[in-house]
Amino acid sequence: MGNKGSKGTVLITGATGDIGRAIATRFAGGGWNIICHYFSSKERAVALKSIIEKYKVNCALFRANLLSERQLSVFISRLKKINIDSLINNAGTCVGHKHFDRLTVRDITSTFMVNTFAPTLLAAAVFKRMKARRFGRVVNISSIAAKYGSSSHSIHYGTSKLALEGLTKTLAREGAKHNVLVNTIRPGVINTKFHKKFPKDMKKRVKLIPLRKIGTPADIADMAYCLGSEKNNFITNEIITISGGE
Ligand SMILES: NC(=O)c1ccc[n+]([C@@H]2O[C@H](COP(=O)([O-])OP(=O)(O)OC[C@H]3O[C@@H](n4cnc5c(N)ncnc54)[C@H](OP(=O)(O)O)[C@@H]3O)[C@@H](O)[C@H]2O)c1
């Protein structure tokens, strides 16, 4: 990733998702080199790389299924050789969208694997070099579900995000003395394909939002850039909710 004019290198997990893509292009626009992690959406990853390169920054694509312990550990060993200045733990899913009385151990552990365990291990992997270089930014993408609890069909999703917020607190405390700033963003309802995978009655849902509208990926990307780039100098251990007032 040797682009001398760049502001640093950011790793964005789930960069092929709608929010991940918006975050990646936001950082590229700010002059950062980008490592885009993806899993199944190879075409979207390749298309994103060519968009990012138009900003005259470097872009690398790393593929890993975060459900697979083996793939996660290969991914981490590749990262250990790179100076990552900013990590955006954005990949997320809900495995087994069903009433909690039908959930299996596998549904719960799989959801935690992507939403909590992988971010924890990825943060640990990049933290050491961040501390040594006295600069690091980590942003964990949680969910409004961590604030209010999820629906009865996604309790493991909300719980996994709440656990991710716990990671933020410990890392922020640990990072503070080394200029490694760690924060959480809690998106409310954002217009992405996530909701096509886990459909709900959107009209009813929007009525619960004080601003009476859903957010855009750019709403999250702007905050991720603010917290996860050189722009952030004094904010750490915060949870920023972006949810139209919910
Ligand atoms: N949309 C919302 O309203 C909303 C609200 C609250 C929180 N969030 C959180 O925001 C983040 C981004 O959501 P989004 O709406 O942009 O979702 P999305 O469009 O569905 O994207 C999800 C991303 O996660 C990756 N991913 C899923 N399963 C994976 C696995 N097993 N291994 C590796 N990567 C995996 C996907 O990669 P591939 O496509 O390459 O497989 C994709 O890049 C998530 O953490 C989500 O929980 C979203």
GROMACS .gro file of C-alpha atoms and ligand atoms in nm:
model
  294
    1MET     CA    1   0.000   0.000   0.000
    2GLY     CA    2   0.297   0.232  -0.054
    3ASN     CA    3   0.135   0.555  -0.163
    4LYS     CA    4   0.354   0.824  -0.010
    5GLY     CA    5   0.100   1.105  -0.049
    6SER     CA    6  -0.172   0.914   0.131
    7LYS     CA    7  -0.300   0.999   0.479
    8GLY     CA    8  -0.280   0.638   0.591
    9THR     CA    9  -0.432   0.297   0.533
   10VAL     CA   10  -0.779   0.201   0.643
   11LEU     CA   11  -0.919  -0.151   0.656
   12ILE     CA   12  -1.295  -0.169   0.611
   13THR     CA   13  -1.462  -0.504   0.669
   14GLY     CA   14  -1.776  -0.575   0.472
   15ALA     CA   15  -1.677  -0.310   0.218
   16THR     CA   16  -1.909  -0.470  -0.039
   17GLY     CA   17  -2.215  -0.388   0.170
   18ASP     CA   18  -2.396  -0.061   0.114
   19ILE     CA   19  -2.261   0.108   0.427
   20GLY     CA   20  -1.912  -0.041   0.378
   21ARG     CA   21  -1.895   0.087   0.021
   22ALA     CA   22  -1.998   0.438   0.129
   23ILE     CA   23  -1.731   0.434   0.403
   24ALA     CA   24  -1.465   0.314   0.156
   25THR     CA   25  -1.539   0.586  -0.098
   26ARG     CA   26  -1.554   0.850   0.179
   27PHE     CA   27  -1.201   0.756   0.295
   28ALA     CA   28  -1.075   0.737  -0.063
   29GLY     CA   29  -1.209   1.090  -0.119
   30GLY     CA   30  -1.013   1.196   0.190
   31GLY     CA   31  -0.687   1.061   0.041
   32TRP     CA   32  -0.659   0.731   0.231
   33ASN     CA   33  -0.538   0.400   0.092
   34ILE     CA   34  -0.806   0.138   0.133
   35ILE     CA   35  -0.810  -0.232   0.213
   36CYS     CA   36  -1.155  -0.361   0.128
   37HIS     CA   37  -1.253  -0.683   0.297
   38TYR     CA   38  -1.538  -0.881   0.138
   39PHE     CA   39  -1.674  -1.233   0.141
   40SER     CA   40  -1.921  -1.343  -0.128
   41SER     CA   41  -1.965  -1.029  -0.340
   42LYS     CA   42  -1.658  -1.051  -0.564
   43GLU     CA   43  -1.809  -0.848  -0.848
   44ARG     CA   44  -1.905  -0.567  -0.613
   45ALA     CA   45  -1.553  -0.575  -0.464
   46VAL     CA   46  -1.388  -0.546  -0.806
   47ALA     CA   47  -1.624  -0.264  -0.908
   48LEU     CA   48  -1.552  -0.082  -0.581
   49LYS     CA   49  -1.175  -0.111  -0.635
   50SER     CA   50  -1.202   0.064  -0.969
   51ILE     CA   51  -1.414   0.343  -0.816
   52ILE     CA   52  -1.161   0.388  -0.533
   53GLU     CA   53  -0.864   0.400  -0.770
   54LYS     CA   54  -1.022   0.697  -0.947
   55TYR     CA   55  -0.936   0.894  -0.631
   56LYS     CA   56  -0.565   0.821  -0.699
   57VAL     CA   57  -0.524   0.613  -0.384
   58ASN     CA   58  -0.430   0.247  -0.355
   59CYS     CA   59  -0.688  -0.023  -0.302
   60ALA     CA   60  -0.637  -0.389  -0.208
   61LEU     CA   61  -0.909  -0.652  -0.186
   62PHE     CA   62  -0.896  -0.917   0.087
   63ARG     CA   63  -1.149  -1.200   0.084
   64ALA     CA   64  -1.246  -1.392   0.399
   65ASN     CA   65  -1.555  -1.565   0.527
   66LEU     CA   66  -1.563  -1.440   0.885
   67LEU     CA   67  -1.770  -1.744   0.979
   68SER     CA   68  -1.467  -1.960   0.915
   69GLU     CA   69  -1.206  -1.974   1.189
   70ARG     CA   70  -0.946  -2.083   0.938
   71GLN     CA   71  -1.017  -1.803   0.689
   72LEU     CA   72  -1.021  -1.547   0.970
   73SER     CA   73  -0.682  -1.660   1.093
   74VAL     CA   74  -0.531  -1.644   0.741
   75PHE     CA   75  -0.679  -1.295   0.702
   76ILE     CA   76  -0.527  -1.187   1.036
   77SER     CA   77  -0.185  -1.325   0.953
   78ARG     CA   78  -0.185  -1.124   0.627
   79LEU     CA   79  -0.278  -0.809   0.819
   80LYS     CA   80   0.001  -0.847   1.072
   81LYS     CA   81   0.251  -0.752   0.800
   82ILE     CA   82   0.075  -0.424   0.713
   83ASN     CA   83   0.059  -0.089   0.893
   84ILE     CA   84  -0.312  -0.028   0.936
   85ASP     CA   85  -0.389   0.320   1.066
   86SER     CA   86  -0.763   0.279   1.088
   87LEU     CA   87  -0.993  -0.021   1.122
   88ILE     CA   88  -1.364  -0.001   1.053
   89ASN     CA   89  -1.534  -0.314   1.183
   90ASN     CA   90  -1.840  -0.293   0.960
   91ALA     CA   91  -1.919  -0.647   0.834
   92GLY     CA   92  -2.232  -0.776   1.000
   93THR     CA   93  -2.504  -1.032   0.966
   94CYS     CA   94  -2.783  -1.218   1.141
   95VAL     CA   95  -2.759  -1.594   1.090
   96GLY     CA   96  -3.096  -1.758   1.153
   97HIS     CA   97  -3.355  -1.480   1.147
   98LYS     CA   98  -3.622  -1.658   1.349
   99HIS     CA   99  -3.810  -1.644   1.676
  100PHE     CA  100  -3.577  -1.697   1.970
  101ASP     CA  101  -3.757  -2.013   2.073
  102ARG     CA  102  -3.628  -2.175   1.753
  103LEU     CA  103  -3.269  -2.047   1.761
  104THR     CA  104  -2.987  -2.301   1.754
  105VAL     CA  105  -2.643  -2.281   1.910
  106ARG     CA  106  -2.507  -2.259   1.558
  107ASP     CA  107  -2.729  -1.957   1.471
  108ILE     CA  108  -2.605  -1.776   1.779
  109THR     CA  109  -2.235  -1.862   1.749
  110SER     CA  110  -2.234  -1.785   1.374
  111THR     CA  111  -2.386  -1.443   1.431
  112PHE     CA  112  -2.140  -1.373   1.710
  113MET     CA  113  -1.854  -1.498   1.496
  114VAL     CA  114  -1.911  -1.229   1.230
  115ASN     CA  115  -2.040  -0.945   1.451
  116THR     CA  116  -1.828  -0.984   1.764
  117PHE     CA  117  -1.549  -1.244   1.758
  118ALA     CA  118  -1.399  -1.142   1.423
  119PRO     CA  119  -1.398  -0.767   1.510
  120THR     CA  120  -1.234  -0.850   1.844
  121LEU     CA  121  -0.956  -1.052   1.683
  122LEU     CA  122  -0.909  -0.803   1.399
  123ALA     CA  123  -0.879  -0.515   1.644
  124ALA     CA  124  -0.628  -0.711   1.850
  125ALA     CA  125  -0.427  -0.784   1.535
  126VAL     CA  126  -0.393  -0.420   1.427
  127PHE     CA  127  -0.366  -0.271   1.776
  128LYS     CA  128  -0.006  -0.367   1.842
  129ARG     CA  129   0.132  -0.176   1.543
  130MET     CA  130  -0.102   0.117   1.606
  131LYS     CA  131   0.035   0.150   1.959
  132ALA     CA  132   0.395   0.124   1.842
  133ARG     CA  133   0.337   0.393   1.577
  134ARG     CA  134   0.138   0.612   1.817
  135PHE     CA  135  -0.157   0.650   1.582
  136GLY     CA  136  -0.465   0.438   1.543
  137ARG     CA  137  -0.839   0.475   1.495
  138VAL     CA  138  -1.094   0.197   1.537
  139VAL     CA  139  -1.465   0.234   1.464
  140ASN     CA  140  -1.704  -0.048   1.548
  141ILE     CA  141  -2.036  -0.050   1.367
  142SER     CA  142  -2.296  -0.160   1.617
  143SER     CA  143  -2.673  -0.115   1.587
  144ILE     CA  144  -2.967   0.062   1.743
  145ALA     CA  145  -3.062  -0.293   1.845
  146ALA     CA  146  -2.788  -0.273   2.109
  147LYS     CA  147  -2.962   0.030   2.259
  148TYR     CA  148  -3.322  -0.095   2.271
  149GLY     CA  149  -3.288  -0.472   2.226
  150SER     CA  150  -3.381  -0.642   1.901
  151SER     CA  151  -3.706  -0.791   1.782
  152SER     CA  152  -3.793  -1.140   1.902
  153HIS     CA  153  -3.654  -1.269   1.567
  154SER     CA  154  -3.305  -1.127   1.609
  155ILE     CA  155  -3.214  -1.130   1.976
  156HIS     CA  156  -2.876  -1.286   1.904
  157TYR     CA  157  -2.802  -1.006   1.654
  158GLY     CA  158  -2.871  -0.730   1.908
  159THR     CA  159  -2.681  -0.915   2.178
  160SER     CA  160  -2.379  -0.964   1.952
  161LYS     CA  161  -2.374  -0.589   1.881
  162LEU     CA  162  -2.397  -0.508   2.251
  163ALA     CA  163  -2.095  -0.730   2.309
  164LEU     CA  164  -1.914  -0.543   2.030
  165GLU     CA  165  -1.975  -0.222   2.222
  166GLY     CA  166  -1.802  -0.381   2.521
  167LEU     CA  167  -1.497  -0.428   2.302
  168THR     CA  168  -1.498  -0.055   2.227
  169LYS     CA  169  -1.480   0.037   2.595
  170THR     CA  170  -1.183  -0.182   2.679
  171LEU     CA  171  -0.985  -0.096   2.366
  172ALA     CA  172  -1.051   0.275   2.412
  173ARG     CA  173  -0.915   0.265   2.765
  174GLU     CA  174  -0.614   0.063   2.655
  175GLY     CA  175  -0.550   0.276   2.344
  176ALA     CA  176  -0.582   0.621   2.502
  177LYS     CA  177  -0.223   0.639   2.623
  178HIS     CA  178  -0.097   0.551   2.274
  179ASN     CA  179  -0.315   0.786   2.063
  180VAL     CA  180  -0.533   0.496   1.953
  181LEU     CA  181  -0.892   0.623   1.960
  182VAL     CA  182  -1.178   0.374   1.959
  183ASN     CA  183  -1.546   0.451   1.909
  184THR     CA  184  -1.878   0.292   1.822
  185ILE     CA  185  -2.139   0.402   1.572
  186ARG     CA  186  -2.493   0.275   1.627
  187PRO     CA  187  -2.690   0.306   1.303
  188GLY     CA  188  -3.067   0.313   1.319
  189VAL     CA  189  -3.261   0.207   1.010
  190ILE     CA  190  -3.043   0.273   0.706
  191ASN     CA  191  -3.147   0.218   0.346
  192THR     CA  192  -2.938  -0.088   0.249
  193LYS     CA  193  -2.980  -0.438   0.112
  194PHE     CA  194  -2.952  -0.567   0.470
  195HIS     CA  195  -3.329  -0.512   0.499
  196LYS     CA  196  -3.399  -0.720   0.187
  197LYS     CA  197  -3.232  -1.015   0.361
  198PHE     CA  198  -3.431  -0.957   0.681
  199PRO     CA  199  -3.760  -0.802   0.567
  200LYS     CA  200  -3.986  -0.606   0.799
  201ASP     CA  201  -4.287  -0.375   0.764
  202MET     CA  202  -4.092  -0.058   0.677
  203LYS     CA  203  -4.394   0.177   0.690
  204LYS     CA  204  -4.462   0.070   1.046
  205ARG     CA  205  -4.094   0.089   1.135
  206VAL     CA  206  -4.051   0.443   0.998
  207LYS     CA  207  -4.339   0.563   1.221
  208LEU     CA  208  -4.120   0.484   1.523
  209ILE     CA  209  -3.847   0.723   1.401
  210PRO     CA  210  -3.890   1.083   1.525
  211LEU     CA  211  -3.753   1.226   1.195
  212ARG     CA  212  -4.001   0.997   1.007
  213LYS     CA  213  -3.743   0.880   0.755
  214ILE     CA  214  -3.469   0.621   0.722
  215GLY     CA  215  -3.101   0.709   0.697
  216THR     CA  216  -2.857   0.673   0.408
  217PRO     CA  217  -2.522   0.491   0.395
  218ALA     CA  218  -2.360   0.835   0.355
  219ASP     CA  219  -2.496   0.937   0.698
  220ILE     CA  220  -2.292   0.655   0.851
  221ALA     CA  221  -1.991   0.701   0.624
  222ASP     CA  222  -1.950   1.069   0.716
  223MET     CA  223  -1.940   0.983   1.087
  224ALA     CA  224  -1.710   0.685   1.029
  225TYR     CA  225  -1.469   0.920   0.851
  226CYS     CA  226  -1.497   1.181   1.123
  227LEU     CA  227  -1.414   0.926   1.397
  228GLY     CA  228  -1.187   0.693   1.201
  229SER     CA  229  -0.956   0.934   1.021
  230GLU     CA  230  -0.697   1.201   1.105
  231LYS     CA  231  -0.994   1.435   1.160
  232ASN     CA  232  -1.049   1.275   1.499
  233ASN     CA  233  -0.813   1.410   1.756
  234PHE     CA  234  -1.008   1.406   2.083
  235ILE     CA  235  -1.303   1.167   2.065
  236THR     CA  236  -1.264   0.822   2.214
  237ASN     CA  237  -1.482   0.568   2.397
  238GLU     CA  238  -1.802   0.720   2.259
  239ILE     CA  239  -2.114   0.563   2.118
  240ILE     CA  240  -2.267   0.781   1.848
  241THR     CA  241  -2.624   0.690   1.758
  242ILE     CA  242  -2.732   0.787   1.406
  243SER     CA  243  -3.099   0.702   1.399
  244GLY     CA  244  -3.318   1.003   1.324
  245GLY     CA  245  -3.379   1.062   1.692
  246GLU     CA  246  -3.463   0.708   1.804
  247LIG     N1  247  -2.871  -0.128   0.735
  247LIG     C1  248  -2.911  -0.097   0.857
  247LIG     O1  249  -3.024  -0.048   0.877
  247LIG     C2  250  -2.823  -0.123   0.974
  247LIG     C3  251  -2.871  -0.087   1.100
  247LIG     C4  252  -2.791  -0.109   1.212
  247LIG     C5  253  -2.665  -0.165   1.197
  247LIG     N2  254  -2.621  -0.200   1.071
  247LIG     C6  255  -2.488  -0.261   1.063
  247LIG     O2  256  -2.413  -0.194   0.963
  247LIG     C7  257  -2.318  -0.284   0.904
  247LIG     C8  258  -2.330  -0.281   0.754
  247LIG     O3  259  -2.463  -0.316   0.718
  247LIG     P1  260  -2.524  -0.300   0.571
  247LIG     O4  261  -2.664  -0.254   0.590
  247LIG     O5  262  -2.433  -0.223   0.483
  247LIG     O6  263  -2.531  -0.453   0.529
  247LIG     P2  264  -2.511  -0.527   0.389
  247LIG     O7  265  -2.533  -0.431   0.276
  247LIG     O8  266  -2.596  -0.649   0.399
  247LIG     O9  267  -2.356  -0.569   0.394
  247LIG     C9  268  -2.307  -0.662   0.483
  247LIG    C10  269  -2.158  -0.677   0.464
  247LIG    O10  270  -2.108  -0.775   0.558
  247LIG    C11  271  -2.037  -0.874   0.487
  247LIG     N3  272  -2.059  -1.006   0.546
  247LIG    C12  273  -2.176  -1.066   0.577
  247LIG     N4  274  -2.154  -1.192   0.619
  247LIG    C13  275  -2.020  -1.211   0.616
  247LIG    C14  276  -1.935  -1.322   0.644
  247LIG     N5  277  -1.981  -1.441   0.684
  247LIG     N6  278  -1.802  -1.307   0.629
  247LIG    C15  279  -1.751  -1.188   0.586
  247LIG     N7  280  -1.826  -1.081   0.556
  247LIG    C16  281  -1.960  -1.092   0.569
  247LIG    C17  282  -2.092  -0.874   0.344
  247LIG    O11  283  -1.992  -0.924   0.254
  247LIG     P3  284  -2.029  -0.993   0.110
  247LIG    O12  285  -2.148  -0.919   0.056
  247LIG    O13  286  -1.905  -0.974   0.030
  247LIG    O14  287  -2.060  -1.137   0.139
  247LIG    C18  288  -2.121  -0.724   0.325
  247LIG    O15  289  -2.003  -0.660   0.281
  247LIG    C19  290  -2.349  -0.422   0.966
  247LIG    O16  291  -2.260  -0.446   1.072
  247LIG    C20  292  -2.491  -0.406   1.019
  247LIG    O17  293  -2.515  -0.493   1.128
  247LIG    C21  294  -2.698  -0.182   0.961
   0.00000   0.00000   0.00000
